[in-house]
mmCIF file of C-alpha atoms in Angstrom:
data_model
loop_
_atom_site.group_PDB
_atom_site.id
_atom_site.type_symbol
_atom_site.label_atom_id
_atom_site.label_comp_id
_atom_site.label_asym_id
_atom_site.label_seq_id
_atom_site.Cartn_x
_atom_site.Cartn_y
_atom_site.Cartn_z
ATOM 1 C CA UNK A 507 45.765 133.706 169.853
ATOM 2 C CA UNK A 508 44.988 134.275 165.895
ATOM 3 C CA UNK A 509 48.718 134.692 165.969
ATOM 4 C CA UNK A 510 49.560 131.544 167.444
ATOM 5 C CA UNK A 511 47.667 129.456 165.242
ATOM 6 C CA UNK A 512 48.701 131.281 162.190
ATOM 7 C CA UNK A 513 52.481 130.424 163.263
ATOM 8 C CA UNK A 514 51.650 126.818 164.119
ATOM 9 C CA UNK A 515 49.767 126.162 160.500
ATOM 10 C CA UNK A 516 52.906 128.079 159.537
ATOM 11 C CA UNK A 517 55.595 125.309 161.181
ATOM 12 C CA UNK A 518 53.106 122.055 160.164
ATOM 13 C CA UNK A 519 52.778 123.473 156.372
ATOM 14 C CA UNK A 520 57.123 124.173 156.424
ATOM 15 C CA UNK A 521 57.298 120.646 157.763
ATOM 16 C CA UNK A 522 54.614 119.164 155.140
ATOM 17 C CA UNK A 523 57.309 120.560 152.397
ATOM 18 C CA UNK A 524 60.134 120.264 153.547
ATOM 19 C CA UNK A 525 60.138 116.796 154.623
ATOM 20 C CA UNK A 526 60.692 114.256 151.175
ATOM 21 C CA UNK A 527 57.819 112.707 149.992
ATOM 22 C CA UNK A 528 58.311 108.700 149.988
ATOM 23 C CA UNK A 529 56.361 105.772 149.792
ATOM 24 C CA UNK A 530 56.057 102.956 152.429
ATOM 25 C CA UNK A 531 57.258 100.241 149.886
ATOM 26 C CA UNK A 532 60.457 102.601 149.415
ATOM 27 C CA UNK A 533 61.054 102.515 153.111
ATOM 28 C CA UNK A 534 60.764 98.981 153.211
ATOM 29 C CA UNK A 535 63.510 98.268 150.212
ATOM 30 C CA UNK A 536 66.156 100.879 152.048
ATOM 31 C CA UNK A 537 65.444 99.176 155.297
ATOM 32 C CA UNK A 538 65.921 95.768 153.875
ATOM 33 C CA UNK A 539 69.130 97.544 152.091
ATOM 34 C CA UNK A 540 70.280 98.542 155.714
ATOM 35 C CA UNK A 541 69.890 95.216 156.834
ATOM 36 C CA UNK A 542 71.817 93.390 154.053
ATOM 37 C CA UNK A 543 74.653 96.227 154.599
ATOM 38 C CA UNK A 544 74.339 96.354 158.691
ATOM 39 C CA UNK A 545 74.272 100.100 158.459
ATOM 40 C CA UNK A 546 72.161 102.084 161.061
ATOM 41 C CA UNK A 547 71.535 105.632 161.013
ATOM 42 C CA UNK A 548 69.730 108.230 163.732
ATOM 43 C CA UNK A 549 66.396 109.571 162.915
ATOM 44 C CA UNK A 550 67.879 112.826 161.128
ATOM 45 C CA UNK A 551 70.447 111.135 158.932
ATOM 46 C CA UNK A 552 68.128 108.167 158.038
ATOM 47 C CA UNK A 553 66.403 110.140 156.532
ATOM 48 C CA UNK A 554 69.121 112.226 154.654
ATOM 49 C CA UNK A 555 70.100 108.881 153.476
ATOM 50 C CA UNK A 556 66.565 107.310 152.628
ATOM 51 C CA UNK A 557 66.677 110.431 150.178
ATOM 52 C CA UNK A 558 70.040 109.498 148.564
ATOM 53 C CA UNK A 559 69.352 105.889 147.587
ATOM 54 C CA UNK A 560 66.173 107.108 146.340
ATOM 55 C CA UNK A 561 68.074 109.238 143.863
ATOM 56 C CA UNK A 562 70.328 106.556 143.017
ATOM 57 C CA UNK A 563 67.864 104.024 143.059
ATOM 58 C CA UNK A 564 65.760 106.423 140.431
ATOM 59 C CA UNK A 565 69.434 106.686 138.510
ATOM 60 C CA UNK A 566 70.409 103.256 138.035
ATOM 61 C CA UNK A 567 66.719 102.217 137.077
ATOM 62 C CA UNK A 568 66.537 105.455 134.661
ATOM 63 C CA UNK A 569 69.955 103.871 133.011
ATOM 64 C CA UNK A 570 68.831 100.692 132.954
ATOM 65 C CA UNK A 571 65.789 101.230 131.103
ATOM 66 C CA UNK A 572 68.386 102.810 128.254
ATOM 67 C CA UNK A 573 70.263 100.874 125.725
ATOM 68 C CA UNK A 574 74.275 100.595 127.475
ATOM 69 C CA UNK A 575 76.525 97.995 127.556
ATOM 70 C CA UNK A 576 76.769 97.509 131.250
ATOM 71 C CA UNK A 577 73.911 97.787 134.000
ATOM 72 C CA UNK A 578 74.078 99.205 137.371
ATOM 73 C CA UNK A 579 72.780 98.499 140.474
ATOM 74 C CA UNK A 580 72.174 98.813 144.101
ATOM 75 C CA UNK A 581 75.310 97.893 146.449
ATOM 76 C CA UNK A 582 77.076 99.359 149.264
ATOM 77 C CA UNK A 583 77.439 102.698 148.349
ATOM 78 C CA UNK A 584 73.848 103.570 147.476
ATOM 79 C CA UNK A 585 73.132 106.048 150.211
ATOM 80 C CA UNK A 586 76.257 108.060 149.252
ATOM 81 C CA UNK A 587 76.539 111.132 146.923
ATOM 82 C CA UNK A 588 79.289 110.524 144.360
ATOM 83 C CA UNK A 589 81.231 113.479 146.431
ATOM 84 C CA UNK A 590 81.081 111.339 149.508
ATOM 85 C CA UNK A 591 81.880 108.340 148.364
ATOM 86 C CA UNK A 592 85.548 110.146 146.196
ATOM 87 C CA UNK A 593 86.119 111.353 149.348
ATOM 88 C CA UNK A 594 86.074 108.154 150.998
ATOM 89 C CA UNK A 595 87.184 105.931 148.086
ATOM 90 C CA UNK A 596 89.170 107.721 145.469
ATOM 91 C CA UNK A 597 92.605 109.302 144.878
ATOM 92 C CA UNK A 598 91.922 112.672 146.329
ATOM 93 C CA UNK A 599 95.675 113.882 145.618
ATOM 94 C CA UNK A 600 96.739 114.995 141.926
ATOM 95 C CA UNK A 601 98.465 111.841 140.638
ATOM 96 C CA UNK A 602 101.603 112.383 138.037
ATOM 97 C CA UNK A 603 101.089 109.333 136.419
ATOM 98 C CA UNK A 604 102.924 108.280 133.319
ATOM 99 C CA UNK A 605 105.610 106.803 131.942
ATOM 100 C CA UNK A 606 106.339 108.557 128.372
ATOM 101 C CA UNK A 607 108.879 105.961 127.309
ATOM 102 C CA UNK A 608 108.199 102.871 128.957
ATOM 103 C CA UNK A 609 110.357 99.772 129.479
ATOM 104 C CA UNK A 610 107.916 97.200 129.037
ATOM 105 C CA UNK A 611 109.284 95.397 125.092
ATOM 106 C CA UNK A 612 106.329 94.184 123.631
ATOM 107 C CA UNK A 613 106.524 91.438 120.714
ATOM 108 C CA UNK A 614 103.922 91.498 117.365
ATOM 109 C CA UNK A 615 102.157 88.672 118.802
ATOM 110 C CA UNK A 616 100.061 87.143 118.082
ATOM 111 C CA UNK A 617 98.063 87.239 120.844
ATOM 112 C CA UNK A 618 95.110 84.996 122.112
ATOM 113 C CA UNK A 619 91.602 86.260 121.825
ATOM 114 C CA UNK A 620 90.967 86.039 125.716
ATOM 115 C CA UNK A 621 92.822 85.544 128.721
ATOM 116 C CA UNK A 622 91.569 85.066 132.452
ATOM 117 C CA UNK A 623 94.753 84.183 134.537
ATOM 118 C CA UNK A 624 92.264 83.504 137.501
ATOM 119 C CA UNK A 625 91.922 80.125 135.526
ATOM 120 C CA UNK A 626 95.113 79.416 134.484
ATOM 121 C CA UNK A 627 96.218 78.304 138.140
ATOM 122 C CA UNK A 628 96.455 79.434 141.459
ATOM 123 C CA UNK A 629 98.082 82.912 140.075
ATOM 124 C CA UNK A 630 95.027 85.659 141.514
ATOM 125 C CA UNK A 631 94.260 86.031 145.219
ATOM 126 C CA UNK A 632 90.518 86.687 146.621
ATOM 127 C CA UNK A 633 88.630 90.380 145.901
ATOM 128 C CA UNK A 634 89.872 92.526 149.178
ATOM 129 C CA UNK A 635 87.479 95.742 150.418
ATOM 130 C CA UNK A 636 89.808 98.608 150.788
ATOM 131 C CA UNK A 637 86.725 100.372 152.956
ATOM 132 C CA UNK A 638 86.932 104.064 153.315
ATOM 133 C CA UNK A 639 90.447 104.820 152.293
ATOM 134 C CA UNK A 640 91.962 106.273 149.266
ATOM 135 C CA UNK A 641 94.304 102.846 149.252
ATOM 136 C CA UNK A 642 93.035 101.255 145.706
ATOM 137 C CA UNK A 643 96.783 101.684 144.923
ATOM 138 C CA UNK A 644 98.357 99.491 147.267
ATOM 139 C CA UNK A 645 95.571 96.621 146.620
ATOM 140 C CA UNK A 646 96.705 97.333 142.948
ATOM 141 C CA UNK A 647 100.161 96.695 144.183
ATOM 142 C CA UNK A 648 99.996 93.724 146.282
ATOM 143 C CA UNK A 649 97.325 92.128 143.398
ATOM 144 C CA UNK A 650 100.176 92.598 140.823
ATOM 145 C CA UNK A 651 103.189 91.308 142.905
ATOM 146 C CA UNK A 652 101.625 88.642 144.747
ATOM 147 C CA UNK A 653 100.331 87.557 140.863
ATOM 148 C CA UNK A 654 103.881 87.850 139.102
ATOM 149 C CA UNK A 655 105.430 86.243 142.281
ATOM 150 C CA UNK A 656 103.123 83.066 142.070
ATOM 151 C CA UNK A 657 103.660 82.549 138.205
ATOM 152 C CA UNK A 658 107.506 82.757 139.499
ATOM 153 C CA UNK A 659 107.227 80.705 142.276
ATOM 154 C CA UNK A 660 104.230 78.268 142.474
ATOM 155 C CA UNK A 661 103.470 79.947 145.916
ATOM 156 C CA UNK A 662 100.205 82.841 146.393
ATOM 157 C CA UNK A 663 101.301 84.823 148.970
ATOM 158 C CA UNK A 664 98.456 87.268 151.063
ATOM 159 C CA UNK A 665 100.946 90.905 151.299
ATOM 160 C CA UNK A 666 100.036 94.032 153.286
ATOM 161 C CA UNK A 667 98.942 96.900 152.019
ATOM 162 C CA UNK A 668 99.140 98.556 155.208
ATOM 163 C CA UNK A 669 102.802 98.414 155.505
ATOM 164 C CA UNK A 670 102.144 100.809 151.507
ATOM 165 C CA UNK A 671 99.936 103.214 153.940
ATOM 166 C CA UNK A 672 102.021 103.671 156.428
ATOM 167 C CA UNK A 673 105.273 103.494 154.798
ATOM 168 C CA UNK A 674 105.465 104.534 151.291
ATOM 169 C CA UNK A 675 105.228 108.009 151.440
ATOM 170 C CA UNK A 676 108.641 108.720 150.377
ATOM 171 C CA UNK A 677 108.297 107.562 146.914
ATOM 172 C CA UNK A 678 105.697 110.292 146.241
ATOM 173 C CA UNK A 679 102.739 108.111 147.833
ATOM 174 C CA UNK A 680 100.314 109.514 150.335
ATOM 175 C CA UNK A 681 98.631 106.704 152.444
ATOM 176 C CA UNK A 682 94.498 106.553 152.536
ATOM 177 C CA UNK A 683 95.199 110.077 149.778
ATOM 178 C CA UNK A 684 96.442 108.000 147.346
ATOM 179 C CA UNK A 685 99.982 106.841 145.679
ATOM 180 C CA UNK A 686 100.216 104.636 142.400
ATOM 181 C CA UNK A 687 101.794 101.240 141.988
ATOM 182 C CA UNK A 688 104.635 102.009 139.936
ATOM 183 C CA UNK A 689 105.654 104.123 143.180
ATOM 184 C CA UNK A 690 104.604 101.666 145.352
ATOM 185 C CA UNK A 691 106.853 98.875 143.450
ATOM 186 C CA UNK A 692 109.864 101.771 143.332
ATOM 187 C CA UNK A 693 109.572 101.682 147.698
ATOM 188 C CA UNK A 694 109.394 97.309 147.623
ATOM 189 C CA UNK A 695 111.959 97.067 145.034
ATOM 190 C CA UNK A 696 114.657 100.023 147.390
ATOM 191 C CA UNK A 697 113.048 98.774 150.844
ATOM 192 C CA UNK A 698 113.902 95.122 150.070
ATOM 193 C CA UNK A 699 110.598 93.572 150.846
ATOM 194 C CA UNK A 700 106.879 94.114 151.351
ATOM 195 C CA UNK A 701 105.458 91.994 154.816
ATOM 196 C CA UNK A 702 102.574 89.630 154.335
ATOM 197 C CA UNK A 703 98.962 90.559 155.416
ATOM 198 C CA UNK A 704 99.051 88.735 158.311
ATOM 199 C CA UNK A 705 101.942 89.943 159.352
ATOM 200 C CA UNK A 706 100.666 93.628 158.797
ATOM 201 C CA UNK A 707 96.860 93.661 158.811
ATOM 202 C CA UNK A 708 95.326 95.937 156.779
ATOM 203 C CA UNK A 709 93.563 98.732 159.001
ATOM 204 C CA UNK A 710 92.116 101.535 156.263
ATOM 205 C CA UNK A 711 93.507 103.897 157.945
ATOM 206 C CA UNK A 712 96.886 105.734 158.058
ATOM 207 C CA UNK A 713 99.160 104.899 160.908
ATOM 208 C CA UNK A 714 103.348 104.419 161.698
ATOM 209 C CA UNK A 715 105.355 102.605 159.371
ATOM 210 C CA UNK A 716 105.720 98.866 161.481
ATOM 211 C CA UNK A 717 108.030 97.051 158.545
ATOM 212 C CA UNK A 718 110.300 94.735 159.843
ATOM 213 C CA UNK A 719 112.710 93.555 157.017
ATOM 214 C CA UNK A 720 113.379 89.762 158.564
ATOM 215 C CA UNK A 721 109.422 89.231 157.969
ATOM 216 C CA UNK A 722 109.432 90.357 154.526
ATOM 217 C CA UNK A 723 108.014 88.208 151.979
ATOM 218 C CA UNK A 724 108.218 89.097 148.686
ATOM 219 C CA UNK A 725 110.394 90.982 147.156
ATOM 220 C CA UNK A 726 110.783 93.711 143.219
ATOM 221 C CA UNK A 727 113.962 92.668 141.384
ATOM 222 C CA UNK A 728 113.018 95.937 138.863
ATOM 223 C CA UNK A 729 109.872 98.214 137.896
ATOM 224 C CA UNK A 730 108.094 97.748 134.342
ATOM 225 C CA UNK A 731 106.857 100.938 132.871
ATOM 226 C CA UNK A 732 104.400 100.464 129.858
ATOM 227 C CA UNK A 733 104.169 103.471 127.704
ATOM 228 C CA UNK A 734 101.750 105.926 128.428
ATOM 229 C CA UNK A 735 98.496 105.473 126.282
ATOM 230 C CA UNK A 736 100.226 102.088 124.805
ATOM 231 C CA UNK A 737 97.310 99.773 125.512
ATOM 232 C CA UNK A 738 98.233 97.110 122.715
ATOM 233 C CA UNK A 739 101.759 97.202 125.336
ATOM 234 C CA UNK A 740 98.623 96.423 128.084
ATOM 235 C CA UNK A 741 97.649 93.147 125.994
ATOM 236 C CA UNK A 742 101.064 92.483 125.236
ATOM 237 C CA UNK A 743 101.974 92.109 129.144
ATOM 238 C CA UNK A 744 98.738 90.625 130.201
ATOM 239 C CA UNK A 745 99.062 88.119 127.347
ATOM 240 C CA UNK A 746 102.218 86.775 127.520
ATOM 241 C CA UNK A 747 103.569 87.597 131.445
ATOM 242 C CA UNK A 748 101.494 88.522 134.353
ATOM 243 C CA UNK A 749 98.205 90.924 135.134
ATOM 244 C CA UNK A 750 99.212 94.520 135.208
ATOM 245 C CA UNK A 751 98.036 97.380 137.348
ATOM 246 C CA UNK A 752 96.588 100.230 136.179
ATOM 247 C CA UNK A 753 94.851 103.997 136.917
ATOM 248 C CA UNK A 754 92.166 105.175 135.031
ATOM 249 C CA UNK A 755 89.029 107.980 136.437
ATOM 250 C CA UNK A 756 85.850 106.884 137.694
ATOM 251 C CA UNK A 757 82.873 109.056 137.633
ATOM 252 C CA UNK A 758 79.482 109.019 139.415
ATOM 253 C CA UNK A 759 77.715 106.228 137.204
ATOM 254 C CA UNK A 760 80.713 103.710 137.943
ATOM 255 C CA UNK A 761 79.975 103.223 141.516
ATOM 256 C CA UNK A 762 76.874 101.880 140.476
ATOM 257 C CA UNK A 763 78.408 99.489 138.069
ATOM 258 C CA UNK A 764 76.770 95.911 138.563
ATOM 259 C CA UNK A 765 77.704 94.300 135.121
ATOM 260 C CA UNK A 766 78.331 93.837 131.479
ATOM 261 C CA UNK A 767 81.166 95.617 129.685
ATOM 262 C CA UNK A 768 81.515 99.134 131.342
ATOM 263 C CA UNK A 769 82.119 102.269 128.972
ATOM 264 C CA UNK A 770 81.660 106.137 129.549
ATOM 265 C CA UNK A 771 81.570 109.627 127.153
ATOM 266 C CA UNK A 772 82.122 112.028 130.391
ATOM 267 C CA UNK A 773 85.133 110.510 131.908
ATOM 268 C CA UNK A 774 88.719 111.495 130.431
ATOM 269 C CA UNK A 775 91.360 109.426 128.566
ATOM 270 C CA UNK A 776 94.599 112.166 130.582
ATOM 271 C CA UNK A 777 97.030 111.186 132.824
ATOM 272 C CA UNK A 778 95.734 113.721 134.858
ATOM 273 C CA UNK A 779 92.430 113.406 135.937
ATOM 274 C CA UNK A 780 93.161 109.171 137.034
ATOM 275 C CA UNK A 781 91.319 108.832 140.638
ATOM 276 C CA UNK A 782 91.404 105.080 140.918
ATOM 277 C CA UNK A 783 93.986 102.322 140.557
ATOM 278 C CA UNK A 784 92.893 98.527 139.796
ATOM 279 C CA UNK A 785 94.581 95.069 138.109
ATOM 280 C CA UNK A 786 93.823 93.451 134.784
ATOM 281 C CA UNK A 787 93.841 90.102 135.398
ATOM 282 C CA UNK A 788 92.599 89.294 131.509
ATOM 283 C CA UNK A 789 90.646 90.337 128.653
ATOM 284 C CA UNK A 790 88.163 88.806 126.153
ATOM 285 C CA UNK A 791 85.433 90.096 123.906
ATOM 286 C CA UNK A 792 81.378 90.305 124.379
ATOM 287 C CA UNK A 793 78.869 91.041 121.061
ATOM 288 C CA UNK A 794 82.134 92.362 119.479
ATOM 289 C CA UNK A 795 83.210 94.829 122.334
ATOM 290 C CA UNK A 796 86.971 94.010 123.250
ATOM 291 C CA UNK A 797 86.932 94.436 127.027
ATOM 292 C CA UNK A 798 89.299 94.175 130.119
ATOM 293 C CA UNK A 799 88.610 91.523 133.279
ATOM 294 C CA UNK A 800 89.766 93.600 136.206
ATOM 295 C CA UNK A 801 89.763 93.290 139.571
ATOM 296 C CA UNK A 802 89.018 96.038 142.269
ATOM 297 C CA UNK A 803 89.146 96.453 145.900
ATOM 298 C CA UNK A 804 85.703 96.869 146.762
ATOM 299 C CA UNK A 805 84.477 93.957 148.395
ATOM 300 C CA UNK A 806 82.902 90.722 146.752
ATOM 301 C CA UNK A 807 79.508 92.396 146.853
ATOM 302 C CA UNK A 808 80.337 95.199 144.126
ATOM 303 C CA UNK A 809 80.384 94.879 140.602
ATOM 304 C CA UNK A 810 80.741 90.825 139.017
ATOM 305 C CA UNK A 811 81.864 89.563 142.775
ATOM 306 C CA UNK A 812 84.382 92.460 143.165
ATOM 307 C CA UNK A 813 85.145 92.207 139.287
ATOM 308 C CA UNK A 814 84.352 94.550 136.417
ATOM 309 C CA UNK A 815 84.510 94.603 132.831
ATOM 310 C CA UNK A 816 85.723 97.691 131.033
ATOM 311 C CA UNK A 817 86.180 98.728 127.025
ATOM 312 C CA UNK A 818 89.382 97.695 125.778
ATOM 313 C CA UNK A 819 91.200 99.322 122.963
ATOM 314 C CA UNK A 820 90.059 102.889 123.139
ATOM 315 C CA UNK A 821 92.352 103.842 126.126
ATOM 316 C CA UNK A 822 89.162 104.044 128.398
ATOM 317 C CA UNK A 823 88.569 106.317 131.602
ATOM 318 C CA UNK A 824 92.748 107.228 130.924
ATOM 319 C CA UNK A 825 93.215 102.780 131.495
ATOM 320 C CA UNK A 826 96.356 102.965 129.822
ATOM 321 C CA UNK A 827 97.311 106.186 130.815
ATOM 322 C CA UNK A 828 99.941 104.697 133.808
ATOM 323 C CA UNK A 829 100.035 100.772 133.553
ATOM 324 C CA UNK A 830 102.554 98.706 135.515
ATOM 325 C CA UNK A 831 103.736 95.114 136.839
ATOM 326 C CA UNK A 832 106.783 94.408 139.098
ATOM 327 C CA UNK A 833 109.848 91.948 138.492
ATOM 328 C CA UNK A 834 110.014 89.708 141.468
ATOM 329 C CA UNK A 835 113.445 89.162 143.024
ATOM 330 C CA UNK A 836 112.780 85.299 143.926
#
């Protein structure tokens, strides 16, 4: 009998320590969190999870409390590790990106101190949520060429980046794995013709190539390459022409990123470590830091309403490692 109690103090003293200590207020804030997210877990993982945005949560406020450029905050991917959420998010394949000798001919400018073409007309379509897929290229695609092809054409189309999944992978791209949108522009320009959305709704996940070439909608007359590491070529493009897509590496603090002019001394500036592919749709300047206006691909509730800000002149993250824009064949 001795026995038997001994091994039952045993169990209830194991279970004292190893279940995570919590308060009730932080249960309240990551159900409330649940709620604004509609995300339900069973018992077991909810509680795995109620751990991991406590961490975060304890992260972001520990940052915030120190003198940076940017803040972070709480958003859809605080219950995730940052090795989930690359999983689920990032380029997971090595990416080759660069162009050494680019084709993009800048002029000397000069240039204007900021740019936003979200205001210079209807030339930038709504923040899309790429969910959990490795397909930030192909938003970084269609954001580009549906851009260039409305300063061309007066016209904003909506184009699939499924039919990219599901149908690029000969030109070196690897659906929800990854790609880049120079490659992706290579398979529009030699495919004739990338679908619209509605035509080919997006699914974040791979499947079949479905193109049909009498529904394709817009079209690459040629593929710009801006010189690897050339950002002042960046400026020059985004200046004078069109937003331009670009790779660069995130790292665990950025997918807490809520605002303010992001910057980093653990990620690298290589064309070989880029895990994430994006558009600059501008750039402008705040309390002297140049930065970049770019647009990602997850969701409206991330970052500045799907926005972020990023350094600009110090090649940041590996931005201008692998920067291109299409020529649209109108």
């Amino acid at each position: 009998m001795n026995r038997l109690i001994l091994l039952v103090l045993f169990a209830v003293l194991y279970q004292v320590h190893t279940v995570p200590l919590h308060t009730e207020e932080d249960e309240f804030l990551f159900k409330s969190w649940l709620s604004q997210y509609n995300k339900k877990y069973e018992i077991n993982e909810y509680y795995q999870r109620l751990q991991i945005f406590l961490e975060n949560k304890k992260k972001i406020e520990h940052h915030n409390a120190g003198n940076h450029k940017f803040s972070m905050g709480l958003n859809q991917f605080s219950d995730m590790t940052f090795a989930e959420f690359k999983k689920s998010y990032l380029l997971t394949e090595p990416q080759n990106c660069s162009a050494t000798r680019g084709n993009h001919l800048s002029r000397n400018g000069p240039y204007p101190d900021m740019i936003d073409w979200r205001n210079k007309g209807h030339y930038v379509t709504d923040v899309k949520n790429q969910g959990p897929c490795g397909s930030c290229w192909t938003f970084s695609t269609t954001g580009c060429l549906e851009s260039v092809t409305a300063i061309a054409t007066g016209k904003l189309l909506q184009l699939a980046e499924q039919q990219l999944v599901d149908c690029a992978g000969a030109f070196n791209n690897h659906g929800c794995n990854g790609g880049l949108p120079s490659q992706a522009f290579e398979y529009i320009m030699y495919n004739k013709g990338l679908m619209t959305e509605e035509d080919y709704p997006y699914k974040a996940k791979d499947g079949e190539c479905r193109f049909k070439p009498q529904l394709a909608a817009a079209f690459v007359k040629d593929v710009v390459n801006i010189t690897k590491y050339d950002e002042m070529g960046m400026v020059d493009a985004v200046a004078r022409l069109n937003p331009v897509s670009f790779a660069y590496e995130v790292t665990n603090d950025f997918m807490h990123y809520k605002d303010g002019v992001y910057t980093s001394n653990v990620c690298h500036n290589t064309t070989d470590m880029v895990n994430h592919a994006v558009l600059a749709v501008g750039y402008a300047q705040e309390n002297g830091t140049p930065y970049w206006i770019v647009k990602n691909s997850w969701g409206t509730h991330w970052g500045i309403n799907g926005y972020f800000y990023i350094e600009r002149g110090k090649n940041m993250c590996g931005l201008a490692a692998c920067s291109s824009y299409p020529l649209p064949l109108v």
